[in-house]
Amino acid sequence: MKKTLIILMVGSTWLPGALLAQSEPPAAPPARILREPPAASAHAAHSQGEQADKPKSELARFNLDFPGGVPADLVAAIVEANGKPLNVVIPEEHASVHIPALKMRQVTVPELFEAVGMASQKTVAYVTGTYFGGVNGRASSQYQQSVTAYGFKTAGPPREDSIWYFYNQVPPKPPAELEENGTICRFFQLAPYLQTYKIDDITTALETGWKMLGQGKPPKLSFHKDTKLLIAVGEPEKLKMIDAVLEQLPLKEAPPAAAEKKEPTPAKSGEPKRP
């Protein structure tokens, strides 16, 4: 009887502990963090950035033989050589800028445009004003120096779909030339020069000088035969070349006047005649 009672008591003592242990829920296993493989992440970033910035080395390379011309001619030559469209804005006031001949091998569009801009830079003197004085009261100009350049630029790192714009950095015009078209009319007396030269010789020399300078439209010339006047209409600075040319033309010297023969003075009465 005692043995049975002890077993029951032990059993009753163990049972609540077992029930308590079974009532507690099992602990959840630690969560596993799924990470994207590095290769997949890099591939996704590359896919998202296909249209993003590319290094210059990854842009298309091409060969170019450009004979020279205006900005629109260069853009057309690049599109033909590269086989890809090119987004370019050319302001109307800069559309006639002349670009020299280019011969390139294995270049990208940014490299080509950078070279064009660097090669176009030069320091020039420009007129800031005009005053009258000095020899014969002629007009004289005041000058300053400025760096001129032209080329193509874009905002941000260059891409295949970048939008380029053409720029032309030129010195500012003096105040006198800001009025209307900035032209004046001057008259030059050529009668002394026409004794040695023909009018065509003088005008050809002037037109050659203006053409070699390549500074846009040359002045207009007209010769009035009755008065021997050369009428010139153009920018004041360009008309100064007429003064420079005439100064270099030697005038025909007038022949020396013939020596007048002196008549012998009549002798007075009573004086012997001089031989």
mmCIF file of C-alpha atoms in Angstrom:
data_model
loop_
_atom_site.group_PDB
_atom_site.id
_atom_site.type_symbol
_atom_site.label_atom_id
_atom_site.label_comp_id
_atom_site.label_asym_id
_atom_site.label_seq_id
_atom_site.Cartn_x
_atom_site.Cartn_y
_atom_site.Cartn_z
ATOM 1 C CA MET A 1 0.000 0.000 0.000
ATOM 2 C CA LYS A 2 2.800 2.392 0.759
ATOM 3 C CA LYS A 3 4.596 1.645 -2.480
ATOM 4 C CA THR A 4 1.542 2.492 -4.530
ATOM 5 C CA LEU A 5 1.031 5.805 -2.809
ATOM 6 C CA ILE A 6 4.619 6.888 -3.358
ATOM 7 C CA ILE A 7 4.402 6.197 -7.065
ATOM 8 C CA LEU A 8 1.253 8.222 -7.401
ATOM 9 C CA MET A 9 2.739 11.152 -5.570
ATOM 10 C CA VAL A 10 5.831 11.111 -7.706
ATOM 11 C CA GLY A 11 3.710 10.891 -10.809
ATOM 12 C CA SER A 12 1.550 13.791 -9.716
ATOM 13 C CA THR A 13 4.652 15.818 -8.977
ATOM 14 C CA TRP A 14 6.179 15.252 -12.482
ATOM 15 C CA LEU A 15 2.978 15.755 -14.457
ATOM 16 C CA PRO A 16 2.549 19.540 -13.893
ATOM 17 C CA GLY A 17 6.150 20.107 -14.915
ATOM 18 C CA ALA A 18 5.615 18.109 -18.062
ATOM 19 C CA LEU A 19 2.414 19.962 -18.855
ATOM 20 C CA LEU A 20 4.127 23.279 -18.205
ATOM 21 C CA ALA A 21 6.989 22.335 -20.454
ATOM 22 C CA GLN A 22 4.610 21.309 -23.218
ATOM 23 C CA SER A 23 2.563 24.538 -22.915
ATOM 24 C CA GLU A 24 5.539 26.788 -23.829
ATOM 25 C CA PRO A 25 5.738 27.305 -27.651
ATOM 26 C CA PRO A 26 8.961 26.281 -29.320
ATOM 27 C CA ALA A 27 11.402 29.140 -30.050
ATOM 28 C CA ALA A 28 11.291 30.410 -33.637
ATOM 29 C CA PRO A 29 14.390 29.694 -35.696
ATOM 30 C CA PRO A 30 16.542 32.746 -36.533
ATOM 31 C CA ALA A 31 15.444 34.523 -39.696
ATOM 32 C CA ARG A 32 17.641 34.042 -42.727
ATOM 33 C CA ILE A 33 18.616 37.242 -44.582
ATOM 34 C CA LEU A 34 18.669 36.643 -48.294
ATOM 35 C CA ARG A 35 21.304 38.727 -49.939
ATOM 36 C CA GLU A 36 21.573 39.317 -53.694
ATOM 37 C CA PRO A 37 24.737 37.869 -55.168
ATOM 38 C CA PRO A 38 27.312 40.534 -56.092
ATOM 39 C CA ALA A 39 27.193 39.540 -59.746
ATOM 40 C CA ALA A 40 23.419 39.951 -59.939
ATOM 41 C CA SER A 41 23.588 43.340 -58.184
ATOM 42 C CA ALA A 42 26.242 44.591 -60.565
ATOM 43 C CA HIS A 43 24.220 43.397 -63.540
ATOM 44 C CA ALA A 44 21.128 45.250 -62.303
ATOM 45 C CA ALA A 45 23.110 48.449 -61.788
ATOM 46 C CA HIS A 46 24.566 48.138 -65.260
ATOM 47 C CA SER A 47 21.105 47.622 -66.761
ATOM 48 C CA GLN A 48 19.775 50.724 -65.004
ATOM 49 C CA GLY A 49 22.714 52.817 -66.093
ATOM 50 C CA GLU A 50 22.858 51.925 -69.765
ATOM 51 C CA GLN A 51 21.779 55.453 -70.636
ATOM 52 C CA ALA A 52 23.816 57.031 -67.834
ATOM 53 C CA ASP A 53 27.203 58.646 -68.222
ATOM 54 C CA LYS A 54 29.835 56.681 -70.080
ATOM 55 C CA PRO A 55 33.566 57.235 -69.960
ATOM 56 C CA LYS A 56 35.027 58.764 -73.080
ATOM 57 C CA SER A 57 36.852 55.512 -73.801
ATOM 58 C CA GLU A 58 33.503 53.677 -74.195
ATOM 59 C CA LEU A 59 32.045 56.155 -76.699
ATOM 60 C CA ALA A 60 32.069 55.232 -80.369
ATOM 61 C CA ARG A 61 35.271 55.998 -82.259
ATOM 62 C CA PHE A 62 35.479 56.947 -85.921
ATOM 63 C CA ASN A 63 37.731 58.401 -88.620
ATOM 64 C CA LEU A 64 37.026 61.821 -90.096
ATOM 65 C CA ASP A 65 38.274 63.664 -93.189
ATOM 66 C CA PHE A 66 36.675 67.118 -93.099
ATOM 67 C CA PRO A 67 37.602 69.546 -95.915
ATOM 68 C CA GLY A 68 36.540 72.598 -93.934
ATOM 69 C CA GLY A 69 33.323 74.588 -93.769
ATOM 70 C CA VAL A 70 30.696 75.974 -91.421
ATOM 71 C CA PRO A 71 29.534 74.236 -88.189
ATOM 72 C CA ALA A 72 26.613 72.514 -89.922
ATOM 73 C CA ASP A 73 29.027 70.976 -92.447
ATOM 74 C CA LEU A 74 31.159 69.538 -89.644
ATOM 75 C CA VAL A 75 28.121 68.046 -87.891
ATOM 76 C CA ALA A 76 26.979 66.387 -91.126
ATOM 77 C CA ALA A 77 30.464 64.940 -91.686
ATOM 78 C CA ILE A 78 30.551 63.522 -88.138
ATOM 79 C CA VAL A 79 27.137 61.860 -88.523
ATOM 80 C CA GLU A 80 28.219 60.284 -91.808
ATOM 81 C CA ALA A 81 31.530 59.038 -90.395
ATOM 82 C CA ASN A 82 30.139 57.874 -87.047
ATOM 83 C CA GLY A 83 26.897 56.400 -88.312
ATOM 84 C CA LYS A 84 25.000 57.800 -85.314
ATOM 85 C CA PRO A 85 22.777 60.872 -84.875
ATOM 86 C CA LEU A 86 24.241 63.909 -83.144
ATOM 87 C CA ASN A 87 22.245 66.472 -81.153
ATOM 88 C CA VAL A 88 23.641 69.944 -81.920
ATOM 89 C CA VAL A 89 22.269 73.485 -81.536
ATOM 90 C CA ILE A 90 23.867 76.142 -83.788
ATOM 91 C CA PRO A 91 22.784 79.770 -83.151
ATOM 92 C CA GLU A 92 21.929 81.626 -86.326
ATOM 93 C CA GLU A 93 24.416 84.421 -85.636
ATOM 94 C CA HIS A 94 27.261 81.862 -85.501
ATOM 95 C CA ALA A 95 26.179 79.664 -88.411
ATOM 96 C CA SER A 96 28.711 81.180 -90.857
ATOM 97 C CA VAL A 97 31.848 80.700 -88.725
ATOM 98 C CA HIS A 98 34.525 78.958 -90.796
ATOM 99 C CA ILE A 99 36.107 75.791 -89.376
ATOM 100 C CA PRO A 100 39.396 74.664 -90.992
ATOM 101 C CA ALA A 101 40.032 71.251 -92.498
ATOM 102 C CA LEU A 102 40.330 68.329 -90.064
ATOM 103 C CA LYS A 103 41.759 64.837 -90.469
ATOM 104 C CA MET A 104 41.180 62.561 -87.464
ATOM 105 C CA ARG A 105 41.725 58.881 -86.751
ATOM 106 C CA GLN A 106 39.963 56.853 -84.047
ATOM 107 C CA VAL A 107 38.483 59.778 -82.129
ATOM 108 C CA THR A 108 35.273 60.245 -80.166
ATOM 109 C CA VAL A 109 32.908 63.189 -80.511
ATOM 110 C CA PRO A 110 34.032 64.794 -77.201
ATOM 111 C CA GLU A 111 37.707 64.433 -78.148
ATOM 112 C CA LEU A 112 37.093 65.996 -81.552
ATOM 113 C CA PHE A 113 35.119 68.954 -80.188
ATOM 114 C CA GLU A 114 37.695 69.546 -77.455
ATOM 115 C CA ALA A 115 40.483 69.698 -80.051
ATOM 116 C CA VAL A 116 38.502 72.117 -82.236
ATOM 117 C CA GLY A 117 37.966 74.467 -79.306
ATOM 118 C CA MET A 118 41.619 74.392 -78.238
ATOM 119 C CA ALA A 119 42.900 74.990 -81.775
ATOM 120 C CA SER A 120 40.597 77.979 -82.307
ATOM 121 C CA GLN A 121 41.915 79.990 -79.361
ATOM 122 C CA LYS A 122 43.961 83.069 -80.180
ATOM 123 C CA THR A 123 44.698 86.470 -78.674
ATOM 124 C CA VAL A 124 43.566 89.449 -80.724
ATOM 125 C CA ALA A 125 43.511 93.208 -80.281
ATOM 126 C CA TYR A 126 40.127 94.868 -80.584
ATOM 127 C CA VAL A 127 39.009 98.489 -80.716
ATOM 128 C CA THR A 128 37.473 99.934 -77.566
ATOM 129 C CA GLY A 129 37.018 103.478 -78.884
ATOM 130 C CA THR A 130 38.089 106.097 -81.433
ATOM 131 C CA TYR A 131 39.627 109.523 -80.952
ATOM 132 C CA PHE A 132 40.819 112.202 -83.364
ATOM 133 C CA GLY A 133 44.215 113.821 -83.138
ATOM 134 C CA GLY A 134 47.830 113.271 -83.978
ATOM 135 C CA VAL A 135 49.168 113.668 -87.498
ATOM 136 C CA ASN A 136 46.747 115.533 -89.782
ATOM 137 C CA GLY A 137 43.972 115.057 -87.206
ATOM 138 C CA ARG A 138 43.270 111.521 -88.385
ATOM 139 C CA ALA A 139 41.103 109.125 -86.431
ATOM 140 C CA SER A 140 43.006 106.833 -84.071
ATOM 141 C CA SER A 141 41.731 103.843 -82.153
ATOM 142 C CA GLN A 142 42.188 102.585 -78.627
ATOM 143 C CA TYR A 143 42.890 98.859 -78.312
ATOM 144 C CA GLN A 144 42.645 96.052 -75.796
ATOM 145 C CA GLN A 145 43.527 92.367 -76.021
ATOM 146 C CA SER A 146 41.064 89.512 -75.794
ATOM 147 C CA VAL A 147 41.074 85.728 -76.303
ATOM 148 C CA THR A 148 38.735 84.518 -79.044
ATOM 149 C CA ALA A 149 37.565 80.937 -79.525
ATOM 150 C CA TYR A 150 34.780 78.823 -80.998
ATOM 151 C CA GLY A 151 33.684 75.219 -80.736
ATOM 152 C CA PHE A 152 31.073 72.853 -79.283
ATOM 153 C CA LYS A 153 30.141 72.397 -75.611
ATOM 154 C CA THR A 154 27.686 70.283 -73.627
ATOM 155 C CA ALA A 155 26.389 70.287 -70.055
ATOM 156 C CA GLY A 156 27.711 67.506 -67.842
ATOM 157 C CA PRO A 157 29.786 64.482 -68.818
ATOM 158 C CA PRO A 158 29.461 63.669 -72.540
ATOM 159 C CA ARG A 159 27.159 60.802 -73.550
ATOM 160 C CA GLU A 160 25.944 59.302 -76.802
ATOM 161 C CA ASP A 161 22.730 61.338 -76.485
ATOM 162 C CA SER A 162 24.288 64.586 -75.218
ATOM 163 C CA ILE A 163 23.036 67.880 -76.626
ATOM 164 C CA TRP A 164 25.912 70.014 -77.902
ATOM 165 C CA TYR A 165 25.763 73.734 -78.648
ATOM 166 C CA PHE A 166 28.072 75.801 -80.850
ATOM 167 C CA TYR A 167 29.660 78.917 -79.340
ATOM 168 C CA ASN A 168 31.708 81.735 -80.842
ATOM 169 C CA GLN A 169 33.539 83.942 -78.354
ATOM 170 C CA VAL A 170 34.476 87.256 -79.993
ATOM 171 C CA PRO A 171 35.583 90.624 -78.576
ATOM 172 C CA PRO A 172 32.849 93.157 -77.827
ATOM 173 C CA LYS A 173 32.225 95.901 -80.348
ATOM 174 C CA PRO A 174 33.180 99.477 -79.492
ATOM 175 C CA PRO A 175 30.323 101.835 -78.604
ATOM 176 C CA ALA A 176 30.469 103.626 -81.972
ATOM 177 C CA GLU A 177 29.749 100.378 -83.822
ATOM 178 C CA LEU A 178 26.781 99.379 -81.694
ATOM 179 C CA GLU A 179 24.480 101.812 -83.475
ATOM 180 C CA GLU A 180 22.379 100.150 -86.166
ATOM 181 C CA ASN A 181 24.654 98.341 -88.624
ATOM 182 C CA GLY A 182 27.885 100.019 -87.433
ATOM 183 C CA THR A 183 28.958 101.285 -90.884
ATOM 184 C CA ILE A 184 30.260 104.677 -91.998
ATOM 185 C CA CYS A 185 31.052 106.329 -95.325
ATOM 186 C CA ARG A 186 34.461 107.803 -96.158
ATOM 187 C CA PHE A 187 35.918 109.526 -99.246
ATOM 188 C CA PHE A 188 39.488 109.230 -100.539
ATOM 189 C CA GLN A 189 41.029 111.480 -103.215
ATOM 190 C CA LEU A 190 42.950 109.251 -105.625
ATOM 191 C CA ALA A 191 43.953 111.818 -108.268
ATOM 192 C CA PRO A 192 47.634 111.941 -107.172
ATOM 193 C CA TYR A 193 47.848 108.127 -107.191
ATOM 194 C CA LEU A 194 46.182 107.647 -110.568
ATOM 195 C CA GLN A 195 49.162 109.278 -112.277
ATOM 196 C CA THR A 196 51.093 106.087 -111.511
ATOM 197 C CA TYR A 197 48.516 103.369 -110.768
ATOM 198 C CA LYS A 198 45.199 102.266 -112.172
ATOM 199 C CA ILE A 199 42.081 102.264 -110.027
ATOM 200 C CA ASP A 200 41.815 98.477 -110.429
ATOM 201 C CA ASP A 201 45.326 98.073 -108.984
ATOM 202 C CA ILE A 202 44.366 99.976 -105.830
ATOM 203 C CA THR A 203 41.002 98.295 -105.273
ATOM 204 C CA THR A 204 42.470 94.830 -105.915
ATOM 205 C CA ALA A 205 45.111 95.408 -103.236
ATOM 206 C CA LEU A 206 42.404 96.457 -100.765
ATOM 207 C CA GLU A 207 40.135 93.509 -101.516
ATOM 208 C CA THR A 208 43.059 91.085 -101.189
ATOM 209 C CA GLY A 209 43.906 92.440 -97.739
ATOM 210 C CA TRP A 210 40.337 92.180 -96.479
ATOM 211 C CA LYS A 211 40.021 88.652 -97.841
ATOM 212 C CA MET A 212 43.227 87.522 -96.153
ATOM 213 C CA LEU A 213 42.041 88.877 -92.793
ATOM 214 C CA GLY A 214 38.873 86.811 -93.053
ATOM 215 C CA GLN A 215 36.891 89.150 -90.816
ATOM 216 C CA GLY A 216 33.493 88.792 -92.401
ATOM 217 C CA LYS A 217 31.951 91.030 -95.037
ATOM 218 C CA PRO A 218 34.425 93.532 -96.604
ATOM 219 C CA PRO A 219 33.532 97.213 -97.175
ATOM 220 C CA LYS A 220 31.842 98.359 -100.387
ATOM 221 C CA LEU A 221 33.861 100.475 -102.834
ATOM 222 C CA SER A 222 32.763 102.813 -105.622
ATOM 223 C CA PHE A 223 34.962 105.079 -107.780
ATOM 224 C CA HIS A 224 33.642 108.428 -109.049
ATOM 225 C CA LYS A 225 35.484 109.196 -112.282
ATOM 226 C CA ASP A 226 34.691 112.901 -112.520
ATOM 227 C CA THR A 227 36.053 113.799 -109.078
ATOM 228 C CA LYS A 228 38.561 110.917 -108.793
ATOM 229 C CA LEU A 229 37.038 110.076 -105.400
ATOM 230 C CA LEU A 230 36.978 106.567 -103.955
ATOM 231 C CA ILE A 231 33.795 106.132 -101.904
ATOM 232 C CA ALA A 232 33.989 103.423 -99.214
ATOM 233 C CA VAL A 233 31.203 102.182 -96.922
ATOM 234 C CA GLY A 234 31.960 99.741 -94.102
ATOM 235 C CA GLU A 235 33.106 99.314 -90.529
ATOM 236 C CA PRO A 236 35.481 102.086 -89.348
ATOM 237 C CA GLU A 237 38.260 99.662 -88.453
ATOM 238 C CA LYS A 238 38.194 97.970 -91.857
ATOM 239 C CA LEU A 239 38.234 101.301 -93.706
ATOM 240 C CA LYS A 240 41.558 102.106 -92.065
ATOM 241 C CA MET A 241 43.168 99.642 -94.448
ATOM 242 C CA ILE A 242 42.557 102.161 -97.243
ATOM 243 C CA ASP A 243 44.709 104.685 -95.380
ATOM 244 C CA ALA A 244 47.390 102.042 -94.871
ATOM 245 C CA VAL A 245 47.459 101.094 -98.566
ATOM 246 C CA LEU A 246 47.622 104.681 -99.820
ATOM 247 C CA GLU A 247 50.471 105.454 -97.427
ATOM 248 C CA GLN A 248 52.510 102.665 -99.011
ATOM 249 C CA LEU A 249 51.993 103.891 -102.589
ATOM 250 C CA PRO A 250 54.761 106.302 -103.620
ATOM 251 C CA LEU A 251 53.509 109.314 -105.505
ATOM 252 C CA LYS A 252 55.000 110.278 -108.849
ATOM 253 C CA GLU A 253 57.489 113.084 -108.343
ATOM 254 C CA ALA A 254 56.903 116.210 -110.369
ATOM 255 C CA PRO A 255 59.697 116.967 -112.871
ATOM 256 C CA PRO A 256 62.038 119.789 -111.773
ATOM 257 C CA ALA A 257 61.111 123.197 -113.162
ATOM 258 C CA ALA A 258 63.231 124.321 -116.149
ATOM 259 C CA ALA A 259 65.828 126.935 -115.277
ATOM 260 C CA GLU A 260 64.756 130.327 -116.455
ATOM 261 C CA LYS A 261 67.139 132.040 -118.867
ATOM 262 C CA LYS A 262 68.331 135.331 -117.539
ATOM 263 C CA GLU A 263 68.354 138.132 -120.045
ATOM 264 C CA PRO A 264 71.509 140.280 -120.015
ATOM 265 C CA THR A 265 71.134 143.546 -118.195
ATOM 266 C CA PRO A 266 71.370 146.453 -120.658
ATOM 267 C CA ALA A 267 74.505 148.529 -120.209
ATOM 268 C CA LYS A 268 74.240 152.117 -119.142
ATOM 269 C CA SER A 269 75.362 154.889 -121.437
ATOM 270 C CA GLY A 270 79.045 155.521 -121.238
ATOM 271 C CA GLU A 271 79.807 152.059 -119.817
ATOM 272 C CA PRO A 272 81.526 149.442 -121.883
ATOM 273 C CA LYS A 273 79.420 146.458 -122.847
ATOM 274 C CA ARG A 274 80.138 143.308 -120.956
ATOM 275 C CA PRO A 275 81.052 140.354 -123.029
#
